[in-house]
Amino acid sequence: MSLTISKTSCGREYKVKDISQADFGRLEIQLAELEMSGLMSCRAEFGPAQPFQGVRITGSFHMTIQTAVLIETLTALGAEVRWCSCNIFSTQDHAAAAITRDSASVFAWKGETLEEYWWCTERALDWGPGGGPDLIVDDGGDATLLIHEGVKAEEEYQKTGKLVDPTVSHNAEFGIVLEIIREGLLIDPWRYRKMKKRLVGVSEETTTGVKRLYQMQANGTLLFPAINVNDSVTKSKFDNLYGCRHSLPDVVMRATDVMIAGKIAVVCGYGDVGKGCATALKAAGARVIVTEIDPICALQALMEGIQVLTLEDVVSEADIFVTATGNKDIIMIHHMKQMKNNAMVGNMGHFDNEIDIRGLETYPGIKRITIKPQTDRWIFPETNNGIIVLAEGHSMNLGCATGHPSFVMSCSFTNQVIAQIELWKERGTGKYEKKVYVLPKHLAEKVAALHVGKLGAKLTKLTSEQATYISVAVEGPYKPPHYRY
């Protein structure tokens, strides 16, 4: 695809697959709005005050129908928005088209190359000569990463005159990032530092992105405040646990038409994502086995009647393998060689490095057959057995299906809106330093409160005597900050 920027009739920049899909996208967005009660309540409560009037927000987030409702909640609160996807396969092109036509600048399409992906990320951060965004909504931390690496390269260039060298990276994708930064240095050697100066903060959606932030905080390189949305209970439990429960069987059926019942399924990792996957597979009739490094998570699995073994114990027997660890190098080429014919391998984590796709691509004599988009059968020459790999190791729920249900995503995305409001409202007060924060419990409870009515709940009210007895305020929060639901 030619990397040229188009403009809408009102002057918004964009690059999407097919702007003519906008009407279709709008119809689905209208359906999603009916399920996303938290976001619609945010519009009703905060919209009149326009808290984001004149604020620039960049999003690096799966460009789906549900994300479209998030984007239009931000614009309804006054923001100007530029958006890219955080995964090469997760864009729903009709959603991108509708938002492009009606609301925001979008640079995303399903099936991007890695070069195109990082070009889109750069475009979403590009607000012209006046610097970058005021706020970032990030999922996986790629927009945050690009700014940090850009600032580091610019400072080194100013100090020594040395341009960053993309060939020094052993990671092909990171080499692409460095090449983008190198090209930018030759045009504007202050570009990313201007972004840093303007930025108020970032709200981060997912586990791996949060880990990156905490690492930068620990080594003193974090350039701006960050709110860890991932560990807000109405995100971690609802998106990761309940979302995976609903979406995983849909993924398997759409991608492979494999009946789950009776199969042996291995889930690597028993955090919230892994629990959701394991619960879904078990409910569909699979015999589920979990691999785990953490004895607490292992004990939780065992108490749910799920066996805990190592991958090596079951690699030649299982039918379905799902990675959900947030780590890297989980299922390697030597594991895949041992799998039975037509074993299915997929990743529910954010990044594509849990499964050794590079090892598959470079294996001598291996044959790749694309059954349908994002469903590939890799045949090993020694055995003529094949394994089925979903979404090239990327997030298979979005690569091969449509992600989590709208209500689940409303819980997650309402956290994002509240976090963005909090960062902007408190700018300049000193409340948020260059550190990573979690949403305070009273805001997490507000997110939940914005959703319970949709499900027909009526909450009991504490009396003042009852509140005093358990040492809380009548209006909450009802749990201490350290409490993990």
Short mmCIF file of C-alpha atoms in Angstrom, two decimals:
data_model
loop_
_atom_site.label_atom_id
_atom_site.label_comp_id
_atom_site.label_asym_id
_atom_site.label_seq_id
_atom_site.Cartn_x
_atom_site.Cartn_y
_atom_site.Cartn_z
CA MET A 1 0.00 0.00 0.00
CA SER A 2 1.30 3.46 -0.90
CA LEU A 3 2.09 5.44 2.25
CA THR A 4 0.46 8.69 1.26
CA ILE A 5 -1.77 10.78 3.49
CA SER A 6 -5.28 11.73 2.39
CA LYS A 7 -7.55 14.43 3.80
CA THR A 8 -11.26 14.51 4.49
CA SER A 9 -13.44 17.35 3.23
CA CYS A 10 -12.97 19.11 6.58
CA GLY A 11 -9.18 18.75 6.43
CA ARG A 12 -8.50 15.78 8.74
CA GLU A 13 -5.55 13.65 7.70
CA TYR A 14 -5.99 9.89 7.38
CA LYS A 15 -4.80 6.63 5.86
CA VAL A 16 -7.32 3.78 5.93
CA LYS A 17 -8.13 0.88 3.66
CA ASP A 18 -11.50 1.95 2.27
CA ILE A 19 -13.29 5.14 3.33
CA SER A 20 -16.41 3.94 1.51
CA GLN A 21 -17.03 1.46 4.38
CA ALA A 22 -17.91 4.36 6.68
CA ASP A 23 -21.69 3.82 6.57
CA PHE A 24 -21.28 0.16 7.53
CA GLY A 25 -18.95 1.15 10.35
CA ARG A 26 -21.41 3.75 11.63
CA LEU A 27 -24.21 1.20 11.86
CA GLU A 28 -22.05 -1.10 14.00
CA ILE A 29 -20.87 1.79 16.16
CA GLN A 30 -24.49 2.67 16.89
CA LEU A 31 -25.13 -0.92 17.99
CA ALA A 32 -22.03 -0.91 20.20
CA GLU A 33 -23.07 2.35 21.88
CA LEU A 34 -26.15 0.60 23.26
CA GLU A 35 -23.88 -1.85 25.11
CA MET A 36 -21.18 0.61 26.20
CA SER A 37 -23.08 2.25 29.01
CA GLY A 38 -20.02 3.50 30.87
CA LEU A 39 -18.72 5.49 27.92
CA MET A 40 -22.16 6.90 27.13
CA SER A 41 -22.52 7.91 30.79
CA CYS A 42 -19.17 9.68 30.57
CA ARG A 43 -20.49 11.70 27.64
CA ALA A 44 -23.62 12.63 29.58
CA GLU A 45 -21.75 13.52 32.80
CA PHE A 46 -18.62 15.22 31.49
CA GLY A 47 -19.65 16.37 28.02
CA PRO A 48 -21.30 19.68 29.02
CA ALA A 49 -18.09 20.87 30.75
CA GLN A 50 -15.89 19.97 27.73
CA PRO A 51 -12.86 19.02 29.88
CA PHE A 52 -10.75 18.26 26.79
CA GLN A 53 -11.52 21.46 24.91
CA GLY A 54 -8.43 22.18 22.78
CA VAL A 55 -6.61 19.06 23.99
CA ARG A 56 -4.68 16.88 21.55
CA ILE A 57 -4.95 13.13 22.25
CA THR A 58 -3.01 10.47 20.37
CA GLY A 59 -4.20 6.88 20.61
CA SER A 60 -2.23 3.73 19.81
CA PHE A 61 -4.95 1.16 20.30
CA HIS A 62 -6.77 -1.61 18.40
CA MET A 63 -8.92 0.30 15.86
CA THR A 64 -12.14 -1.62 16.40
CA ILE A 65 -15.82 -0.76 16.61
CA GLN A 66 -15.54 -0.61 20.40
CA THR A 67 -12.51 1.67 20.18
CA ALA A 68 -14.53 3.90 17.87
CA VAL A 69 -16.94 4.51 20.76
CA LEU A 70 -13.97 5.40 22.99
CA ILE A 71 -12.60 7.83 20.39
CA GLU A 72 -15.97 9.53 19.99
CA THR A 73 -16.31 9.79 23.76
CA LEU A 74 -13.00 11.70 23.83
CA THR A 75 -14.13 13.96 20.99
CA ALA A 76 -17.52 14.46 22.68
CA LEU A 77 -15.56 15.78 25.68
CA GLY A 78 -13.81 18.28 23.41
CA ALA A 79 -10.61 16.51 22.34
CA GLU A 80 -8.95 16.54 18.95
CA VAL A 81 -7.79 12.98 18.23
CA ARG A 82 -5.24 11.22 16.03
CA TRP A 83 -5.28 7.40 16.15
CA CYS A 84 -3.39 4.34 14.97
CA SER A 85 -3.77 0.66 15.73
CA CYS A 86 -1.45 -1.13 18.15
CA ASN A 87 -1.44 -4.38 16.20
CA ILE A 88 -0.96 -5.11 12.50
CA PHE A 89 -4.05 -7.35 12.32
CA SER A 90 -6.47 -5.80 14.82
CA THR A 91 -8.02 -2.97 12.77
CA GLN A 92 -11.62 -3.34 11.68
CA ASP A 93 -11.54 -1.40 8.45
CA HIS A 94 -15.17 -0.26 8.57
CA ALA A 95 -14.60 1.17 12.05
CA ALA A 96 -11.51 3.03 10.83
CA ALA A 97 -13.49 4.41 7.89
CA ALA A 98 -16.39 5.67 10.03
CA ILE A 99 -14.15 7.43 12.54
CA THR A 100 -12.07 8.94 9.74
CA ARG A 101 -15.13 10.40 8.04
CA ASP A 102 -16.90 11.58 11.18
CA SER A 103 -14.60 12.19 14.12
CA ALA A 104 -10.80 11.86 14.08
CA SER A 105 -7.64 11.31 12.07
CA VAL A 106 -6.99 7.57 11.70
CA PHE A 107 -3.94 5.76 10.33
CA ALA A 108 -4.76 2.05 10.42
CA TRP A 109 -5.81 -0.90 8.30
CA LYS A 110 -5.98 -4.65 8.80
CA GLY A 111 -2.88 -6.47 7.57
CA GLU A 112 -0.23 -3.77 7.88
CA THR A 113 3.43 -4.66 7.43
CA LEU A 114 5.68 -3.77 10.34
CA GLU A 115 7.08 -0.86 8.33
CA GLU A 116 3.55 0.40 7.68
CA TYR A 117 2.61 -0.13 11.33
CA TRP A 118 5.40 2.12 12.61
CA TRP A 119 4.71 4.68 9.90
CA CYS A 120 1.13 4.83 11.21
CA THR A 121 2.35 5.22 14.79
CA GLU A 122 4.58 8.08 13.72
CA ARG A 123 1.69 9.76 11.87
CA ALA A 124 -0.59 9.50 14.91
CA LEU A 125 2.05 11.36 16.95
CA ASP A 126 2.62 13.98 14.26
CA TRP A 127 0.64 17.09 15.16
CA GLY A 128 2.78 19.40 13.05
CA PRO A 129 5.43 21.94 14.03
CA GLY A 130 3.81 22.81 17.37
CA GLY A 131 4.91 19.58 19.02
CA GLY A 132 3.05 16.34 19.62
CA PRO A 133 -0.02 15.36 21.64
CA ASP A 134 -0.99 16.57 25.10
CA LEU A 135 -2.07 13.06 26.16
CA ILE A 136 -1.55 9.52 24.92
CA VAL A 137 -3.88 6.53 25.17
CA ASP A 138 -1.53 3.58 24.72
CA ASP A 139 -2.01 -0.18 24.48
CA GLY A 140 1.28 -2.03 24.64
CA GLY A 141 3.36 1.11 24.93
CA ASP A 142 4.51 1.52 21.33
CA ALA A 143 3.68 5.24 21.07
CA THR A 144 5.39 5.78 24.41
CA LEU A 145 8.37 3.71 23.24
CA LEU A 146 8.79 5.71 20.03
CA ILE A 147 8.94 9.00 21.94
CA HIS A 148 11.42 7.66 24.52
CA GLU A 149 13.71 6.17 21.91
CA GLY A 150 13.41 9.32 19.79
CA VAL A 151 14.39 11.58 22.69
CA LYS A 152 17.33 9.34 23.53
CA ALA A 153 18.58 9.39 19.92
CA GLU A 154 18.16 13.17 19.62
CA GLU A 155 20.13 13.81 22.81
CA GLU A 156 22.92 11.52 21.64
CA TYR A 157 22.97 13.22 18.24
CA GLN A 158 23.21 16.66 19.81
CA LYS A 159 25.95 15.55 22.18
CA THR A 160 28.15 13.55 19.78
CA GLY A 161 26.85 14.17 16.26
CA LYS A 162 26.26 10.43 15.94
CA LEU A 163 23.11 9.22 14.21
CA VAL A 164 21.32 6.19 15.63
CA ASP A 165 22.28 2.98 13.78
CA PRO A 166 19.33 0.64 12.99
CA THR A 167 21.67 -2.23 12.10
CA VAL A 168 22.87 -2.62 15.69
CA SER A 169 19.51 -4.06 16.77
CA HIS A 170 19.17 -7.85 16.87
CA ASN A 171 15.39 -7.38 16.73
CA ALA A 172 14.11 -6.70 13.22
CA GLU A 173 11.11 -4.68 14.39
CA PHE A 174 13.17 -2.50 16.69
CA GLY A 175 15.48 -1.88 13.74
CA ILE A 176 12.46 -0.39 11.93
CA VAL A 177 11.83 1.91 14.90
CA LEU A 178 15.43 3.10 14.85
CA GLU A 179 15.29 3.70 11.09
CA ILE A 180 12.21 5.92 11.51
CA ILE A 181 13.99 7.89 14.24
CA ARG A 182 17.15 8.20 12.14
CA GLU A 183 15.23 9.58 9.17
CA GLY A 184 13.43 12.04 11.46
CA LEU A 185 16.70 13.26 12.95
CA LEU A 186 17.82 14.47 9.54
CA ILE A 187 14.62 16.54 9.20
CA ASP A 188 14.06 17.85 12.74
CA PRO A 189 16.56 16.90 15.48
CA TRP A 190 14.21 18.33 18.15
CA ARG A 191 11.03 16.56 17.09
CA TYR A 192 10.64 14.07 19.93
CA ARG A 193 11.95 16.46 22.55
CA LYS A 194 9.21 18.89 21.56
CA MET A 195 6.72 16.07 22.05
CA LYS A 196 8.18 15.32 25.49
CA LYS A 197 7.91 18.97 26.50
CA ARG A 198 4.22 19.16 25.58
CA LEU A 199 3.09 15.79 26.92
CA VAL A 200 1.08 15.76 30.14
CA GLY A 201 0.94 11.98 30.47
CA VAL A 202 -0.11 8.57 29.18
CA SER A 203 -2.70 6.02 30.25
CA GLU A 204 -1.57 2.47 29.47
CA GLU A 205 -3.95 -0.40 28.79
CA THR A 206 -2.08 -3.68 28.89
CA THR A 207 0.29 -5.78 31.00
CA THR A 208 3.37 -5.64 28.80
CA GLY A 209 3.06 -1.89 28.28
CA VAL A 210 2.74 -1.41 32.03
CA LYS A 211 5.85 -3.50 32.61
CA ARG A 212 7.76 -1.25 30.21
CA LEU A 213 6.60 1.79 32.18
CA TYR A 214 7.66 0.35 35.52
CA GLN A 215 11.06 -0.55 34.06
CA MET A 216 11.55 3.03 32.88
CA GLN A 217 10.43 4.35 36.26
CA ALA A 218 12.94 2.06 37.99
CA ASN A 219 15.88 3.18 35.86
CA GLY A 220 14.91 6.86 35.95
CA THR A 221 14.14 7.28 32.23
CA LEU A 222 10.36 7.77 32.32
CA LEU A 223 9.72 11.12 30.66
CA PHE A 224 6.15 11.87 31.81
CA PRO A 225 3.50 10.63 34.27
CA ALA A 226 1.66 7.41 33.49
CA ILE A 227 -1.54 5.85 34.77
CA ASN A 228 -1.60 2.07 34.79
CA VAL A 229 -5.14 1.30 33.62
CA ASN A 230 -4.36 -2.41 33.26
CA ASP A 231 -4.38 -3.03 37.00
CA SER A 232 -7.63 -1.27 37.66
CA VAL A 233 -9.96 -4.09 38.64
CA THR A 234 -12.67 -3.04 36.17
CA LYS A 235 -10.08 -3.46 33.43
CA SER A 236 -8.01 -6.46 34.48
CA LYS A 237 -10.92 -8.64 35.53
CA PHE A 238 -13.46 -7.55 32.94
CA ASP A 239 -11.32 -7.17 29.83
CA ASN A 240 -8.77 -9.91 30.48
CA LEU A 241 -10.84 -12.47 32.37
CA TYR A 242 -14.43 -12.07 31.22
CA GLY A 243 -13.50 -10.85 27.75
CA CYS A 244 -11.37 -13.90 27.04
CA ARG A 245 -14.11 -16.18 28.35
CA HIS A 246 -16.45 -14.85 25.68
CA SER A 247 -14.07 -14.36 22.75
CA LEU A 248 -11.82 -17.44 22.71
CA PRO A 249 -14.37 -20.05 21.50
CA ASP A 250 -15.44 -17.60 18.79
CA VAL A 251 -11.81 -17.29 17.65
CA VAL A 252 -11.29 -21.05 17.40
CA MET A 253 -14.48 -21.62 15.45
CA ARG A 254 -13.97 -18.70 13.05
CA ALA A 255 -10.34 -19.49 12.34
CA THR A 256 -10.22 -23.28 12.26
CA ASP A 257 -13.74 -24.72 12.57
CA VAL A 258 -12.26 -27.01 15.23
CA MET A 259 -14.68 -28.46 17.80
CA ILE A 260 -13.21 -27.75 21.23
CA ALA A 261 -15.10 -30.47 23.09
CA GLY A 262 -12.94 -33.50 23.85
CA LYS A 263 -9.69 -31.78 22.88
CA ILE A 264 -6.66 -31.37 25.10
CA ALA A 265 -6.00 -27.65 25.45
CA VAL A 266 -2.89 -26.10 26.98
CA VAL A 267 -2.99 -22.54 28.31
CA CYS A 268 0.43 -21.05 29.00
CA GLY A 269 -0.02 -18.69 31.94
CA TYR A 270 -2.83 -18.43 34.51
CA GLY A 271 -3.09 -14.69 35.04
CA ASP A 272 -6.39 -13.00 34.27
CA VAL A 273 -6.07 -13.61 30.50
CA GLY A 274 -5.07 -17.23 31.04
CA LYS A 275 -7.90 -17.77 33.51
CA GLY A 276 -10.38 -16.43 30.96
CA CYS A 277 -8.98 -18.70 28.24
CA ALA A 278 -8.92 -21.74 30.51
CA THR A 279 -12.49 -21.13 31.69
CA ALA A 280 -13.72 -20.75 28.11
CA LEU A 281 -11.99 -23.90 26.90
CA LYS A 282 -13.19 -25.90 29.90
CA ALA A 283 -16.77 -24.68 29.43
CA ALA A 284 -16.59 -25.76 25.77
CA GLY A 285 -15.66 -29.29 26.83
CA ALA A 286 -11.88 -29.29 26.51
CA ARG A 287 -9.56 -31.04 28.93
CA VAL A 288 -7.50 -28.06 30.04
CA ILE A 289 -3.91 -28.06 31.24
CA VAL A 290 -2.10 -24.95 32.47
CA THR A 291 1.61 -24.18 32.44
CA GLU A 292 2.70 -21.72 35.11
CA ILE A 293 5.80 -20.35 36.86
CA ASP A 294 3.95 -18.78 39.80
CA PRO A 295 2.94 -21.17 42.62
CA ILE A 296 0.05 -18.91 43.62
CA CYS A 297 -1.42 -18.96 40.11
CA ALA A 298 -0.74 -22.70 39.93
CA LEU A 299 -2.63 -23.24 43.17
CA GLN A 300 -5.56 -21.22 41.86
CA ALA A 301 -5.68 -23.40 38.74
CA LEU A 302 -5.54 -26.58 40.78
CA MET A 303 -8.38 -25.37 43.00
CA GLU A 304 -10.45 -24.91 39.82
CA GLY A 305 -9.78 -28.53 38.86
CA ILE A 306 -7.21 -27.68 36.19
CA GLN A 307 -4.03 -29.71 35.91
CA VAL A 308 -0.70 -27.86 36.04
CA LEU A 309 2.19 -29.32 34.04
CA THR A 310 5.11 -28.09 31.96
CA LEU A 311 4.84 -27.56 28.23
CA GLU A 312 7.36 -30.37 27.69
CA ASP A 313 5.03 -32.77 29.52
CA VAL A 314 2.17 -32.30 27.05
CA VAL A 315 3.57 -30.81 23.84
CA SER A 316 3.16 -33.99 21.78
CA GLU A 317 -0.33 -34.81 23.11
CA ALA A 318 -2.34 -31.57 23.13
CA ASP A 319 -4.59 -30.32 20.34
CA ILE A 320 -4.81 -26.60 21.19
CA PHE A 321 -2.08 -24.32 22.56
CA VAL A 322 -2.80 -20.78 23.77
CA THR A 323 -0.15 -18.43 25.13
CA ALA A 324 -1.26 -15.80 27.66
CA THR A 325 1.86 -14.99 29.68
CA GLY A 326 2.89 -11.46 28.68
CA ASN A 327 6.43 -12.83 28.45
CA LYS A 328 8.50 -13.96 25.46
CA ASP A 329 9.84 -17.23 24.00
CA ILE A 330 7.06 -19.44 25.38
CA ILE A 331 6.37 -21.82 22.48
CA MET A 332 9.55 -22.28 20.48
CA ILE A 333 10.33 -24.03 17.21
CA HIS A 334 11.52 -27.20 18.99
CA HIS A 335 8.14 -27.39 20.74
CA MET A 336 6.19 -26.95 17.50
CA LYS A 337 8.19 -29.71 15.78
CA GLN A 338 6.93 -32.14 18.43
CA MET A 339 3.24 -31.25 18.13
CA LYS A 340 0.70 -33.61 16.61
CA ASN A 341 -0.62 -33.03 13.13
CA ASN A 342 -2.93 -30.00 12.90
CA ALA A 343 -2.36 -28.85 16.46
CA MET A 344 -3.57 -25.27 16.79
CA VAL A 345 -1.24 -22.60 18.16
CA GLY A 346 -2.33 -19.07 19.04
CA ASN A 347 -1.50 -16.15 21.29
CA MET A 348 -3.95 -14.16 23.42
CA GLY A 349 -1.22 -11.83 24.72
CA HIS A 350 -0.48 -8.42 23.29
CA PHE A 351 2.82 -8.91 21.47
CA ASP A 352 3.83 -11.53 18.93
CA ASN A 353 6.96 -12.80 20.70
CA GLU A 354 5.37 -15.50 22.86
CA ILE A 355 5.42 -17.85 19.85
CA ASP A 356 8.61 -18.35 17.83
CA ILE A 357 7.27 -17.17 14.48
CA ARG A 358 10.79 -16.25 13.33
CA GLY A 359 11.86 -19.84 14.00
CA LEU A 360 9.03 -21.10 11.79
CA GLU A 361 9.79 -18.68 8.99
CA THR A 362 13.47 -19.63 8.86
CA TYR A 363 13.11 -23.40 9.40
CA PRO A 364 14.81 -25.22 6.47
CA GLY A 365 12.31 -26.75 4.07
CA ILE A 366 9.18 -25.74 5.97
CA LYS A 367 6.07 -25.10 3.88
CA ARG A 368 3.49 -22.44 4.70
CA ILE A 369 -0.06 -22.74 3.40
CA THR A 370 -2.45 -19.85 4.06
CA ILE A 371 -5.86 -21.39 4.61
CA LYS A 372 -7.54 -18.02 5.07
CA PRO A 373 -6.29 -14.60 6.22
CA GLN A 374 -4.51 -14.99 9.58
CA THR A 375 -4.84 -18.79 9.54
CA ASP A 376 -1.70 -20.60 8.31
CA ARG A 377 -0.68 -24.25 8.23
CA TRP A 378 3.07 -24.82 8.59
CA ILE A 379 4.25 -28.24 7.38
CA PHE A 380 7.53 -29.67 8.66
CA PRO A 381 9.55 -31.49 5.99
CA GLU A 382 10.74 -34.34 8.24
CA THR A 383 7.27 -35.57 9.25
CA ASN A 384 4.92 -33.92 6.74
CA ASN A 385 2.86 -32.96 9.79
CA GLY A 386 1.49 -29.45 10.00
CA ILE A 387 0.52 -27.08 12.78
CA ILE A 388 -2.09 -24.35 12.43
CA VAL A 389 -0.86 -20.94 13.60
CA LEU A 390 -3.33 -18.12 14.14
CA ALA A 391 -2.68 -14.43 13.36
CA GLU A 392 1.05 -15.03 12.90
CA GLY A 393 1.44 -15.11 16.68
CA HIS A 394 -0.32 -11.77 17.25
CA SER A 395 -3.44 -11.36 19.41
CA MET A 396 -5.67 -13.98 17.86
CA ASN A 397 -8.94 -12.69 19.31
CA LEU A 398 -8.56 -9.54 17.22
CA GLY A 399 -6.58 -11.00 14.33
CA CYS A 400 -9.02 -13.86 13.67
CA ALA A 401 -12.27 -12.53 15.14
CA THR A 402 -13.75 -9.29 16.47
CA GLY A 403 -12.28 -9.11 19.96
CA HIS A 404 -14.18 -8.82 23.22
CA PRO A 405 -17.87 -7.89 23.61
CA SER A 406 -18.80 -4.21 23.71
CA PHE A 407 -19.96 -4.21 27.34
CA VAL A 408 -16.67 -5.73 28.50
CA MET A 409 -14.70 -3.14 26.55
CA SER A 410 -16.83 -0.35 27.96
CA CYS A 411 -15.58 -1.26 31.43
CA SER A 412 -11.99 -1.09 30.22
CA PHE A 413 -12.39 2.05 28.11
CA THR A 414 -14.24 3.99 30.79
CA ASN A 415 -11.10 3.56 32.89
CA GLN A 416 -9.18 5.15 30.04
CA VAL A 417 -11.49 8.17 29.86
CA ILE A 418 -11.39 8.66 33.64
CA ALA A 419 -7.58 8.33 33.61
CA GLN A 420 -7.24 10.87 30.80
CA ILE A 421 -9.51 13.33 32.63
CA GLU A 422 -7.50 12.84 35.81
CA LEU A 423 -4.15 13.46 34.10
CA TRP A 424 -5.38 16.60 32.36
CA LYS A 425 -7.25 18.00 35.35
CA GLU A 426 -4.21 17.61 37.62
CA ARG A 427 -1.63 18.93 35.15
CA GLY A 428 0.59 21.49 36.79
CA THR A 429 -0.53 20.64 40.33
CA GLY A 430 2.39 18.32 41.05
CA LYS A 431 0.05 15.45 41.95
CA TYR A 432 1.52 13.26 39.23
CA GLU A 433 5.29 13.08 38.90
CA LYS A 434 7.26 11.12 36.29
CA LYS A 435 6.08 7.86 37.82
CA VAL A 436 3.50 5.13 37.22
CA TYR A 437 0.22 5.37 39.12
CA VAL A 438 -2.91 3.27 39.36
CA LEU A 439 -6.37 4.77 39.41
CA PRO A 440 -7.45 5.37 43.01
CA LYS A 441 -10.17 3.06 44.30
CA HIS A 442 -12.88 5.73 44.29
CA LEU A 443 -12.40 6.19 40.53
CA ALA A 444 -12.33 2.43 39.89
CA GLU A 445 -15.60 2.16 41.82
CA LYS A 446 -17.03 4.99 39.74
CA VAL A 447 -16.26 3.03 36.57
CA ALA A 448 -18.15 0.05 37.99
CA ALA A 449 -21.04 2.26 39.13
CA LEU A 450 -21.44 3.58 35.59
CA HIS A 451 -22.10 0.02 34.39
CA VAL A 452 -24.13 -1.85 37.01
CA GLY A 453 -27.40 -0.18 36.06
CA LYS A 454 -27.13 -1.56 32.53
CA LEU A 455 -27.37 -5.04 34.02
CA GLY A 456 -30.39 -4.18 36.16
CA ALA A 457 -28.60 -3.83 39.49
CA LYS A 458 -29.79 -1.72 42.42
CA LEU A 459 -27.07 -1.07 44.96
CA THR A 460 -27.71 -1.11 48.68
CA LYS A 461 -26.89 2.12 50.53
CA LEU A 462 -24.86 2.15 53.73
CA THR A 463 -26.20 3.98 56.74
CA SER A 464 -23.78 6.38 58.39
CA GLU A 465 -23.56 3.99 61.35
CA GLN A 466 -22.68 1.07 59.08
CA ALA A 467 -20.06 3.13 57.26
CA THR A 468 -18.47 4.14 60.55
CA TYR A 469 -18.47 0.54 61.73
CA ILE A 470 -16.32 -0.62 58.78
CA SER A 471 -14.34 2.65 58.59
CA VAL A 472 -15.42 3.83 55.14
CA ALA A 473 -17.32 6.82 53.79
CA VAL A 474 -20.97 6.31 52.91
CA GLU A 475 -20.20 7.08 49.26
CA GLY A 476 -17.04 4.94 49.20
CA PRO A 477 -14.43 3.86 48.37
CA TYR A 478 -15.31 0.61 50.06
CA LYS A 479 -11.92 -1.13 49.83
CA PRO A 480 -8.43 0.05 50.85
CA PRO A 481 -5.96 0.98 48.07
CA HIS A 482 -3.99 -2.26 48.45
CA TYR A 483 -7.01 -4.54 48.13
CA ARG A 484 -7.02 -6.79 45.05
CA TYR A 485 -10.58 -7.94 44.33
#
